Coordinates of C-alpha atoms in Angstrom, one line a residue:
X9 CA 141.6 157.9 141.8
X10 CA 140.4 161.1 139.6
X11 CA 141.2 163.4 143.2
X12 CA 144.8 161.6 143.7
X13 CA 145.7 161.9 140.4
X14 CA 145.0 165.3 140.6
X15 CA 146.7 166.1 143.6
X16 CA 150.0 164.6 142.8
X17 CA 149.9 166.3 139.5
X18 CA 149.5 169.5 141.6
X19 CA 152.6 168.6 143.3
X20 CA 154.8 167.7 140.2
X21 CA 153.8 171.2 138.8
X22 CA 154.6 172.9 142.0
X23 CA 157.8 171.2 142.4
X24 CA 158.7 172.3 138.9
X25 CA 158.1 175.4 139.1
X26 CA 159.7 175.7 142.2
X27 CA 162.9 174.2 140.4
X28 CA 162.4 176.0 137.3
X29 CA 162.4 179.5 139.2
X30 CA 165.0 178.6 141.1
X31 CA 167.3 177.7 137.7
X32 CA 166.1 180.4 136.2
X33 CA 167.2 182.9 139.0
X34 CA 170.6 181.2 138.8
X35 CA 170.9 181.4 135.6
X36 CA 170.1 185.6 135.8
X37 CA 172.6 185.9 138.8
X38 CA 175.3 183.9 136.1
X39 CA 174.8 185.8 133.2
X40 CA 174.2 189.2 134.5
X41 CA 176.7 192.3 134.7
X42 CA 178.3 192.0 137.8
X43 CA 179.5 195.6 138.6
X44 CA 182.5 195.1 141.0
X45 CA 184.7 197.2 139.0
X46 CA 185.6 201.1 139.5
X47 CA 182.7 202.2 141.9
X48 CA 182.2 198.8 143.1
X49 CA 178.4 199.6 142.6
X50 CA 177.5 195.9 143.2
X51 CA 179.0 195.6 146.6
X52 CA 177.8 199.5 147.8
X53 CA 173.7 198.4 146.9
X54 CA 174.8 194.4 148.6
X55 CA 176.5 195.2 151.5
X56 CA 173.6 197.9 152.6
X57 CA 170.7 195.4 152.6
X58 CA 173.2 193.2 155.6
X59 CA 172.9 197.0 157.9
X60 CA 171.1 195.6 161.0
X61 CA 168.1 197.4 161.2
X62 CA 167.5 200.8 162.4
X63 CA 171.6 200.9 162.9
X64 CA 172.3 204.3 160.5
X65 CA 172.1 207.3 161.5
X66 CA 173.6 209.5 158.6
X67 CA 172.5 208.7 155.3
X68 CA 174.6 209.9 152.1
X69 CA 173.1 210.0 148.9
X70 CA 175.1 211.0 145.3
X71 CA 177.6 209.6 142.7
X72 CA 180.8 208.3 143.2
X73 CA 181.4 211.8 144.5
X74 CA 180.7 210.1 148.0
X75 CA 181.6 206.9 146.9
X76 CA 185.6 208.2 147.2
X77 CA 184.7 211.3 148.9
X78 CA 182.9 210.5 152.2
X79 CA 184.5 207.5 154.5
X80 CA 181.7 206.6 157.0
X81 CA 184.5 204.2 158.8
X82 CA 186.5 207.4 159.6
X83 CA 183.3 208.8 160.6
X84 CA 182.7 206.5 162.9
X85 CA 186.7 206.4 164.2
X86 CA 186.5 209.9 164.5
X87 CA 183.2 211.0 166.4
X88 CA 181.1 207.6 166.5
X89 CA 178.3 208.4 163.6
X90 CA 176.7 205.4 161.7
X91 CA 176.8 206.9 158.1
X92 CA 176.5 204.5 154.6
X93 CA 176.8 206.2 151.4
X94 CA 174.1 204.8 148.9
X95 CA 175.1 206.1 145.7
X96 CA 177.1 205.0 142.6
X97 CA 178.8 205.9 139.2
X98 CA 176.5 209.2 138.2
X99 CA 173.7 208.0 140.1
X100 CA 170.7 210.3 139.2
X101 CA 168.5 212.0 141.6
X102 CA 166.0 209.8 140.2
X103 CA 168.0 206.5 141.5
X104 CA 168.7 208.6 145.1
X105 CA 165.0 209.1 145.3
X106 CA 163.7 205.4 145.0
X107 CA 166.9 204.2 147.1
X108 CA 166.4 206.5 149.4
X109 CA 162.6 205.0 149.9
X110 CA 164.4 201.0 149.8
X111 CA 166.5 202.4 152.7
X112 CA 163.6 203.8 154.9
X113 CA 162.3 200.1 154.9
X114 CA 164.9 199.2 157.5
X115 CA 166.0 202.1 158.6
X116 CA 165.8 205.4 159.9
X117 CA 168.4 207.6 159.4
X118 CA 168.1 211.6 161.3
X119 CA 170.2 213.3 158.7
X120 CA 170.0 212.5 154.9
X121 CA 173.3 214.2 153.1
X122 CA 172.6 214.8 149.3
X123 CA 175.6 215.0 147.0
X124 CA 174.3 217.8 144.1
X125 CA 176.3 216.8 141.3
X126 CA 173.7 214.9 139.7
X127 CA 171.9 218.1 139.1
X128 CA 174.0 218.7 136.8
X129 CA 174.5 216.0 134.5
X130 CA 172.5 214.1 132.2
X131 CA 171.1 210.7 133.3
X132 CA 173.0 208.0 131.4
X133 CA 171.3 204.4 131.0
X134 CA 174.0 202.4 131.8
X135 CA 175.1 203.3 135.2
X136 CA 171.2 203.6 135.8
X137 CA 171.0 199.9 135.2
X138 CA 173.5 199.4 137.9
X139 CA 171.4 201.1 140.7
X140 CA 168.5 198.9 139.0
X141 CA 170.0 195.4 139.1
X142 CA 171.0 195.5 142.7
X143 CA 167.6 196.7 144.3
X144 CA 166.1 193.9 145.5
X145 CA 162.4 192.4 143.8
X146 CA 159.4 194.6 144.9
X147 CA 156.9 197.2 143.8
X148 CA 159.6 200.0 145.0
X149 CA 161.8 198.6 142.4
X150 CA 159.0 198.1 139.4
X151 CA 158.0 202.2 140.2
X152 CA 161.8 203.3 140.0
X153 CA 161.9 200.7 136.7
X154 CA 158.8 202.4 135.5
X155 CA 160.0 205.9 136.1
X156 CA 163.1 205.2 134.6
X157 CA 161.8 203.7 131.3
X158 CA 159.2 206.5 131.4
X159 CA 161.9 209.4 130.4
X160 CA 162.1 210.0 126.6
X161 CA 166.2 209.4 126.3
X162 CA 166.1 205.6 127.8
X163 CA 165.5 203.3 125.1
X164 CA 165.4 200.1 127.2
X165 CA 162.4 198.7 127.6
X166 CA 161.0 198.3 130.9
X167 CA 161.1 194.5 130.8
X168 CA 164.2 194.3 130.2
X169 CA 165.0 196.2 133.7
X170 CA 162.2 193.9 135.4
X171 CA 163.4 190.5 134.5
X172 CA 167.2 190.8 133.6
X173 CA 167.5 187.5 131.5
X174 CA 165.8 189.9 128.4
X175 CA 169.1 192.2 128.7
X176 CA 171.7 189.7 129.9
X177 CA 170.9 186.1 128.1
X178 CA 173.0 186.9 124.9
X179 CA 176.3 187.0 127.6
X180 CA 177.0 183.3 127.4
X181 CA 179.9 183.5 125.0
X182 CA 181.2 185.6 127.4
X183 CA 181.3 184.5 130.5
X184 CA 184.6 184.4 132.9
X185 CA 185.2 182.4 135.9
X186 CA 184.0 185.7 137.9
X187 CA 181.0 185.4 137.1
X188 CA 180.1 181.8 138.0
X189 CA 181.2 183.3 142.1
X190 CA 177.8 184.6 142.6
X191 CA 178.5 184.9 146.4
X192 CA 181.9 187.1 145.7
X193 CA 183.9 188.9 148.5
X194 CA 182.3 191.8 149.5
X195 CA 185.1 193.4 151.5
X196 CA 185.8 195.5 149.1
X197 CA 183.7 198.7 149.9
X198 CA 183.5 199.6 153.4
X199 CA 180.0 200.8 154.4
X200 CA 179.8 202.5 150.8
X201 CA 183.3 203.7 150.3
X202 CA 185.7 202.8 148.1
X203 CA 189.2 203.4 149.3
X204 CA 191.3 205.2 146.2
X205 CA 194.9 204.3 145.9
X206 CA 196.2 206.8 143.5
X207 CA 196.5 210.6 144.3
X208 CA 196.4 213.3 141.4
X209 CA 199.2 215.9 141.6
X210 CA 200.5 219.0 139.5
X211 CA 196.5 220.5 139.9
X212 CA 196.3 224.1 139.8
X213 CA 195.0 225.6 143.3
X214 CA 193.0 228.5 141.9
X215 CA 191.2 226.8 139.3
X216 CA 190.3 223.9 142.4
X217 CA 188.4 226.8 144.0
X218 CA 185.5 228.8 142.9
X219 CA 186.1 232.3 145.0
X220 CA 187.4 233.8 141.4
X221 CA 184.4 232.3 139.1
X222 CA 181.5 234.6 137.8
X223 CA 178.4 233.0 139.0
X224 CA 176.8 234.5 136.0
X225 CA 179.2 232.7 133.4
X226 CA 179.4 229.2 131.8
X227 CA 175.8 228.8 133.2
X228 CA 175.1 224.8 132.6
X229 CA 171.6 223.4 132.2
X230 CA 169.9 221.7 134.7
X231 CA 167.7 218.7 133.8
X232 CA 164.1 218.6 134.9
X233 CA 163.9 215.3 135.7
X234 CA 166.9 215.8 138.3
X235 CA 165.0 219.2 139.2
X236 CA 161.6 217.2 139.6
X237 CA 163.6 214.1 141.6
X238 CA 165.1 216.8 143.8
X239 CA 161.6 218.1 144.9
X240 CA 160.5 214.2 145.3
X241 CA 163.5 213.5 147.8
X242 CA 162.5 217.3 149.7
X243 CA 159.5 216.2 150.1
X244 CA 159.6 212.8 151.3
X245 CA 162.2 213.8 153.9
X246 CA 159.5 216.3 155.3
X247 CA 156.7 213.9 155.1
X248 CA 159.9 211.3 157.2
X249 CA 160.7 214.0 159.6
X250 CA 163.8 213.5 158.0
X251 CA 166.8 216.2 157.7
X252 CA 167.6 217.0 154.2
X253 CA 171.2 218.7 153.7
X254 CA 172.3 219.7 150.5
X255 CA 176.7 219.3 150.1
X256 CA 179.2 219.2 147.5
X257 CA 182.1 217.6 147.7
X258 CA 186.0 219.4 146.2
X259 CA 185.3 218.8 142.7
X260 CA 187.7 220.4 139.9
X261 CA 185.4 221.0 137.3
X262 CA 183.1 222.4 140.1
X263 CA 182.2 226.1 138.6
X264 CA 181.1 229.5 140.9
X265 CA 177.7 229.5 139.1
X266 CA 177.2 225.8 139.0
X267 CA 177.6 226.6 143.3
X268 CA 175.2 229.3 142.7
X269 CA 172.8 227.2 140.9
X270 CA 172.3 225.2 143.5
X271 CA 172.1 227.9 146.6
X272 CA 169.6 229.1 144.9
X273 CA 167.6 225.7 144.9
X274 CA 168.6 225.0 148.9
X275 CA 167.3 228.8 149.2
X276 CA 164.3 228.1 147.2
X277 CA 163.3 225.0 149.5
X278 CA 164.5 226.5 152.8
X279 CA 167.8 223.9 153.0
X280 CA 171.3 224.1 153.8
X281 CA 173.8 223.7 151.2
X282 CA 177.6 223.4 152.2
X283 CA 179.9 223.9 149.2
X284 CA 183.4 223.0 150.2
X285 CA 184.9 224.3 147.0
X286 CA 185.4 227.9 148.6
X287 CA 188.9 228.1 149.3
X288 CA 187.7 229.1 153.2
X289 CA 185.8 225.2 153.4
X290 CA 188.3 223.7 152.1
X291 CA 191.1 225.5 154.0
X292 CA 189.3 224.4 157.4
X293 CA 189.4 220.9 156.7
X294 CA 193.3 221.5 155.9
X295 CA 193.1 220.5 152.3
X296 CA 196.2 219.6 150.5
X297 CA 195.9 219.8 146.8
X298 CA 199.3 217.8 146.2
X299 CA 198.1 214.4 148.0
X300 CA 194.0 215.1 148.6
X301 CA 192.7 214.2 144.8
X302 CA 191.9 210.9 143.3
X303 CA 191.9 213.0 140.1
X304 CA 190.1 216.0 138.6
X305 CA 186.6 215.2 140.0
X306 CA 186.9 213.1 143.3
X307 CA 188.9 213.1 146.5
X308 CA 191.6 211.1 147.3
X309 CA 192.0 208.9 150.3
X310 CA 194.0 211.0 152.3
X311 CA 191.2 214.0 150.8
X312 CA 188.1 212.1 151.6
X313 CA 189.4 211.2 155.6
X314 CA 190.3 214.9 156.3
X315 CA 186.6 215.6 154.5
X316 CA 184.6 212.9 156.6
X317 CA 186.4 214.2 160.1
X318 CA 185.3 217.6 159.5
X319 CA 181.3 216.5 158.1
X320 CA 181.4 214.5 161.3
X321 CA 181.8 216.9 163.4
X322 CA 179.3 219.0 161.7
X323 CA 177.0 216.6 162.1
X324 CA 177.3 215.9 165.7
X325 CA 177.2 219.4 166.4
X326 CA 174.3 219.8 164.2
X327 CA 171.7 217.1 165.1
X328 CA 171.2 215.1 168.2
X329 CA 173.3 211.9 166.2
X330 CA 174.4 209.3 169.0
X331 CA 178.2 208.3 169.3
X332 CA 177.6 204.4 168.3
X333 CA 181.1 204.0 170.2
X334 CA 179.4 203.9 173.5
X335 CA 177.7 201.1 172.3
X336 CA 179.0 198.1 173.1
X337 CA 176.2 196.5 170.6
X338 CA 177.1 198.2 167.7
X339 CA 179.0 196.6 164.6
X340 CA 179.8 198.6 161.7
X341 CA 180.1 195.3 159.7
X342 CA 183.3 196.1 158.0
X343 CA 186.2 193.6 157.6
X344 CA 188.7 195.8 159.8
X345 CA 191.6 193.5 158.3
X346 CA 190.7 194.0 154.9
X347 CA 190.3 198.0 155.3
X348 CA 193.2 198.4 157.7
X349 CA 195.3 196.8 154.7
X350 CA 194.0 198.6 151.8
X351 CA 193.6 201.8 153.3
X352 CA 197.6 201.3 154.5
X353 CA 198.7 200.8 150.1
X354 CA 196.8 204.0 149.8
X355 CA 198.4 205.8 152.2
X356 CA 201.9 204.5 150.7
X357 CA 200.2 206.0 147.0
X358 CA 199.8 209.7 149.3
X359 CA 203.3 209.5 151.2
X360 CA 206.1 211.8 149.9
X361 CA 208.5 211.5 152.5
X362 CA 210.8 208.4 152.4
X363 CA 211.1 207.7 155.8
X364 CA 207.1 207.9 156.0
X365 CA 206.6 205.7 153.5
X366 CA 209.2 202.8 154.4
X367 CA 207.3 203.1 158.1
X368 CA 204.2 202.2 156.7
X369 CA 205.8 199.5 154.4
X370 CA 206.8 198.3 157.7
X371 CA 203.2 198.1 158.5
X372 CA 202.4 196.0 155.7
X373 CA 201.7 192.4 156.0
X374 CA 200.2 191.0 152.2
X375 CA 202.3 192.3 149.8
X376 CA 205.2 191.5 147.6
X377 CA 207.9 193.7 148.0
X378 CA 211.3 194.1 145.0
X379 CA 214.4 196.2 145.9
X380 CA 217.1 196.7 143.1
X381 CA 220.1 199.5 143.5
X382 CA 221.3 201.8 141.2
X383 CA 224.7 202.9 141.6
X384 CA 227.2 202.7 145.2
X385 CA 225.0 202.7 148.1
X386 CA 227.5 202.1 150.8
X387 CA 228.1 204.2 153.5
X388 CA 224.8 206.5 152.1
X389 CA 221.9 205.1 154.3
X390 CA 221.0 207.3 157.6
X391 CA 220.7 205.0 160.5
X392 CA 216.9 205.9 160.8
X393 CA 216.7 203.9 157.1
X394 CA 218.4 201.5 158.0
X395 CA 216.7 200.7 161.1
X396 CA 213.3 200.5 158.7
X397 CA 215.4 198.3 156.1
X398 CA 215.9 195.8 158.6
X399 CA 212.5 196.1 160.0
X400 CA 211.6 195.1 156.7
X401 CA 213.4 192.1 157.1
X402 CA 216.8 192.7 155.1
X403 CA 219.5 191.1 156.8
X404 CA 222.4 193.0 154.4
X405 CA 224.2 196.0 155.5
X406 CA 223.5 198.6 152.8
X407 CA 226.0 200.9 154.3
X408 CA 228.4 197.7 153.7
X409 CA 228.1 197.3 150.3
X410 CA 231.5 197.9 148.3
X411 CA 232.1 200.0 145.5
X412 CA 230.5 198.3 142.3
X413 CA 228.6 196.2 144.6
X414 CA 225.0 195.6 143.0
X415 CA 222.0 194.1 145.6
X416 CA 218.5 193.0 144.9
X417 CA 216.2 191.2 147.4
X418 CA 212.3 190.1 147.2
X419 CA 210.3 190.2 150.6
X420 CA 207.0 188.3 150.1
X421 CA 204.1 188.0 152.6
X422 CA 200.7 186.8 152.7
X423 CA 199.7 188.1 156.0
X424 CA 199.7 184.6 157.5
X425 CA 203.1 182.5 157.6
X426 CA 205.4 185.6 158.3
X427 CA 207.4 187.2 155.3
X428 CA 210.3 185.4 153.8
X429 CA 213.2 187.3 152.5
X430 CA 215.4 186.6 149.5
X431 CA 218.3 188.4 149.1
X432 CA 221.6 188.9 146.7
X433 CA 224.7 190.7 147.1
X434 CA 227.2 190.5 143.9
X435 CA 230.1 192.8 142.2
X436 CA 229.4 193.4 138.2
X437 CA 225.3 191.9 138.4
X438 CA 223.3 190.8 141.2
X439 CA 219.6 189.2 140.5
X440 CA 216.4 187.4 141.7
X441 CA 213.9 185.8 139.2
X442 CA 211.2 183.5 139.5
X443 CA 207.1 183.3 139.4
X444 CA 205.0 184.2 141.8
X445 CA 202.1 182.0 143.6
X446 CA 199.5 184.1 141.3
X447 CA 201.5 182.9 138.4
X448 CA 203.1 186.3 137.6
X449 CA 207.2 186.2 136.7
X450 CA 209.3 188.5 138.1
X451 CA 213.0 189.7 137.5
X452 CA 215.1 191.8 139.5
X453 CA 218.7 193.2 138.4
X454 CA 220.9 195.4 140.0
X455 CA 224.2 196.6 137.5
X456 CA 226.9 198.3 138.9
X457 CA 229.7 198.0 136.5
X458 CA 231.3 199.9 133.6
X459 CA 228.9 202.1 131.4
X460 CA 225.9 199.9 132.6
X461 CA 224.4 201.0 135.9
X462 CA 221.2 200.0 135.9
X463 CA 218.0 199.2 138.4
X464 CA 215.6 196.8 136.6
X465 CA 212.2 195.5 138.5
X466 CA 210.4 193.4 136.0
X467 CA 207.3 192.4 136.1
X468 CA 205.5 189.8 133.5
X469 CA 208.4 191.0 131.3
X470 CA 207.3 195.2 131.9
X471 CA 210.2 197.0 133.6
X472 CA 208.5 199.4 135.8
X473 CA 211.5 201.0 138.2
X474 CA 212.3 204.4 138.1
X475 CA 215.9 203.4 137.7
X476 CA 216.9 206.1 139.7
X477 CA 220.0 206.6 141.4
X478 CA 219.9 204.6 145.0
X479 CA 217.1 202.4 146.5
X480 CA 214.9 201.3 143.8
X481 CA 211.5 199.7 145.4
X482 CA 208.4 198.1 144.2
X483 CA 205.6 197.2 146.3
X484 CA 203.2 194.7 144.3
X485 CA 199.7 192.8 145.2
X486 CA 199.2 189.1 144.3
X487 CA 195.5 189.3 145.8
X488 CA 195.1 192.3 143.5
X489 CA 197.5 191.3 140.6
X490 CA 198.3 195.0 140.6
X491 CA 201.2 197.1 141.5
X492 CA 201.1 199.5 144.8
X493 CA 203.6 201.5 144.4
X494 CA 206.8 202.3 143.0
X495 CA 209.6 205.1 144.1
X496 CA 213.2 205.4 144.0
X497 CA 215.3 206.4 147.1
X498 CA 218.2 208.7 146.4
X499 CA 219.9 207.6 150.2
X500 CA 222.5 210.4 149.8
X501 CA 220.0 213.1 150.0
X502 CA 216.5 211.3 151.4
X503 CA 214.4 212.4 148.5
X504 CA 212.0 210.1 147.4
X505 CA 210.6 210.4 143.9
X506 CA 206.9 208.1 143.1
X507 CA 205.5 206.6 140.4
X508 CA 201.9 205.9 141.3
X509 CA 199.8 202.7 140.3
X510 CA 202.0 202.1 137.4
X511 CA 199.6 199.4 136.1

């Protein structure tokens, strides 16, 4: 009796403790940070642990310098190399060394590719956390906890990095719906990069390149606990049989003696360091400063897929990497749809050419797309325009149109029933208004009469169009509730003025 009573008591306190841990790990995934925002941190760490094993060749370590600046899916278009980058928002070299070891557990990368703007910059506990709370449980992650808590300006304590309930419990009263969809879409960063749909322009091109600095001026310090990480990650690469290449990425604020800083450092440990902020390394990858920058400190789309077609074929002619295209095994474990259609918006963001950029609206199969007119249009539209217009799926003749003549039209799509196509034609005001399936009310107004000539796209009661004179086009995501793009037509002459990610 004494023995049965005993065992079953076992069993209830198994079975609740079972229970209890799984609640409680429930409970963590619920209330902790998420990180899907910006750098997409969560997603970067998530979607590398789902890499088949022993299926990267190239691995790229940094901040979100090769999080926008390096796209391993180009890579891999262009010259068949299986490359992740395994970095985040200022990721430390502290982080990149004890990721660096979590990635050598399933695979075995030739080539690791070191982003050295960390060296630079002071370790900051909250994007630290990040790299923290998507590691997976295991004595890798309590020694990068541990060294972590160990430096004198963290002030977390190291419990509160080990079990994340300590940090995250007080987030109840908080909560949104996004967080109770623990098992969120992850096509939103493709093998580690995040596609950037803006472009930063008006940048001045000798202040871009470093050829003019003074190595010897505006010397910054370098931290010792990035210097003593960066001898760590040296010497476990040697101990790996594992190239270690030190690069940075077309960086603004990137100075002549912050590049001589770290030459010295690749001299000092027998490395290579490529700096493509000479004006010669950036020339050779044909670097356009008007459509290649996200902003002052990373690249752009267009930026990052001339950058990763010329690393690629550095690489190959480099190391002995094998072209995963010949292998009919391989998956890169991308959703093709899902990049295919982001990185399409942000190469409407780059496109300055209005004939370019109606093509690849043309292309576009999930977005919401508002016209408005400013002024007479007829008899203004080049055939080639046209022919796009109607591509589109407008059924009016612009060219038609009659002096004081206003039109407005709303082509929506979701990728899957076609695209449906509303359309208005009127003398004095033409317009469209209504809600979209996301629940966001629109209004569309074209006025061509009198003293009021107008182009109005409005969007949750924000008029965003350029009201410029001619074609007046808005491109807008429900998925994303966010706006593409916006520009203004002028048909008579084809220039095409933007106004990027309004929103």
């Amino acid at each position: 009796m004494s023995r049965k009573f005993t065992l079953k008591t076992g069993i209830k306190a198994v079975a609740f403790l079972v229970v209890f841990a799984l609640l409680f790990h429930l409970a963590t995934e619920v209330l902790r940070s998420k990180w899907t925002g910006d750098n997409q941190d969560r997603y970067v760490m998530q979607n590398f642990y789902d890499l088949d094993e022993d299926s990267l060749d190239v691995l790229f370590l940094g901040s979100s310098q090769i999080i926008y600046g390096v796209n391993p899916v180009e890579m891999y278009d262009h010259a068949g190399v299986s490359a992740y980058c395994l970095g985040g928002a200022s990721a430390s070299l502290l982080s990149s060394y004890y990721w660096l070891i979590e990635a050598e557990k399933t695979q075995s990368p030739t080539v690791v590719m070191l982003e050295t703007s960390s060296l630079l910059e002071e370790i900051k506990e909250y994007q630290e956390r990040k790299k923290v709370d998507e590691m997976r449980p295991s004595l890798n992650r309590v020694r990068f906890v541990q060294a972590l808590t160990d430096l004198d300006n963290i002030s977390e304590s190291f419990l509160s990095y080990l079990i994340p309930m300590v940090k995250y419990h007080v987030r109840w009263s908080s909560l949104t719906a996004k967080d109770f969809g623990m098992w969120m879409n992850s096509d939103v960063a493709y093998r580690g990069f995040n596609i950037a749909d803006t472009c930063k322009q008006g940048l001045n091109y000798d202040q871009m390149i470093i050829d003019n600095d003074d190595p010897e001026e505006d010397v910054r310090e370098l931290y010792d606990y990035q210097l003593e990480y960066l001898d760590k990650i040296v010497t476990y690469c040697r101990e790996n049989d594992i190239e270690l290449v030190l690069f940075k990425t077309p960086k603004y604020s990137w100075t002549g003696s912050d590049s001589a800083q770290v030459q010295a450092l690749a001299d000092q440990y027998g490395l290579t360091y490529l700096d493509y902020n000479w004006e010669e390394a950036l020339t050779a990858f044909g670097f356009d400063l008007e459509i290649d920058m996200k902003d002052y400190d990373h690249l752009s789309l267009s930026g990052a897929d001339k950058f990763s077609d010329y690393l690629a074929d550095y690489l190959t002619a480099s190391y002995d990497l094998p072209d995963r295209r010949e292998d009919e095994t391989f998956d890169l474990q991308i959703n093709r749809d899902t990049y295919n259609q982001e990185h399409t918006d942000a190469d409407l963001v780059s496109a300055t050419d209005a004939v370019e950029w109606l093509t690849l609206l043309t292309q576009h199969s999930t977005c919401d797309v508002f016209i408005a007119t400013n002024g007479d249009v007829g008899g203004q539209v080049s055939d080639e325009i046209a022919a796009l217009l109607a591509q589109l799926g407008l059924e009016t003749d612009l060219n038609a149109l009659a002096s004081g003549d206003g039109f407005v039209a709303l082509l929506t799509s979701d990728g899957v029933s076609g695209t449906s196509v509303e359309e208005v034609t009127a003398a004095e005001k033409a317009q469209i208004s209504g809600t979209l399936s996301n629940g966001v009310r629109y209004n569309i107004v074209s006025r061509n009469q009198g003293e009021t000539v107008s182009a109005e796209l409005t969007i949750n009661g924000t008029d965003t169009s350029l009201n410029g004179a001619g074609l007046n086009i808005r491109v807008y995501s429900e998925s994303r509730w966010t706006a593409i793009e916006t520009v203004c037509i002028d048909l008579e002459t084809g220039e095409m003025t933007c106004k990027t990610r309004p929103d």
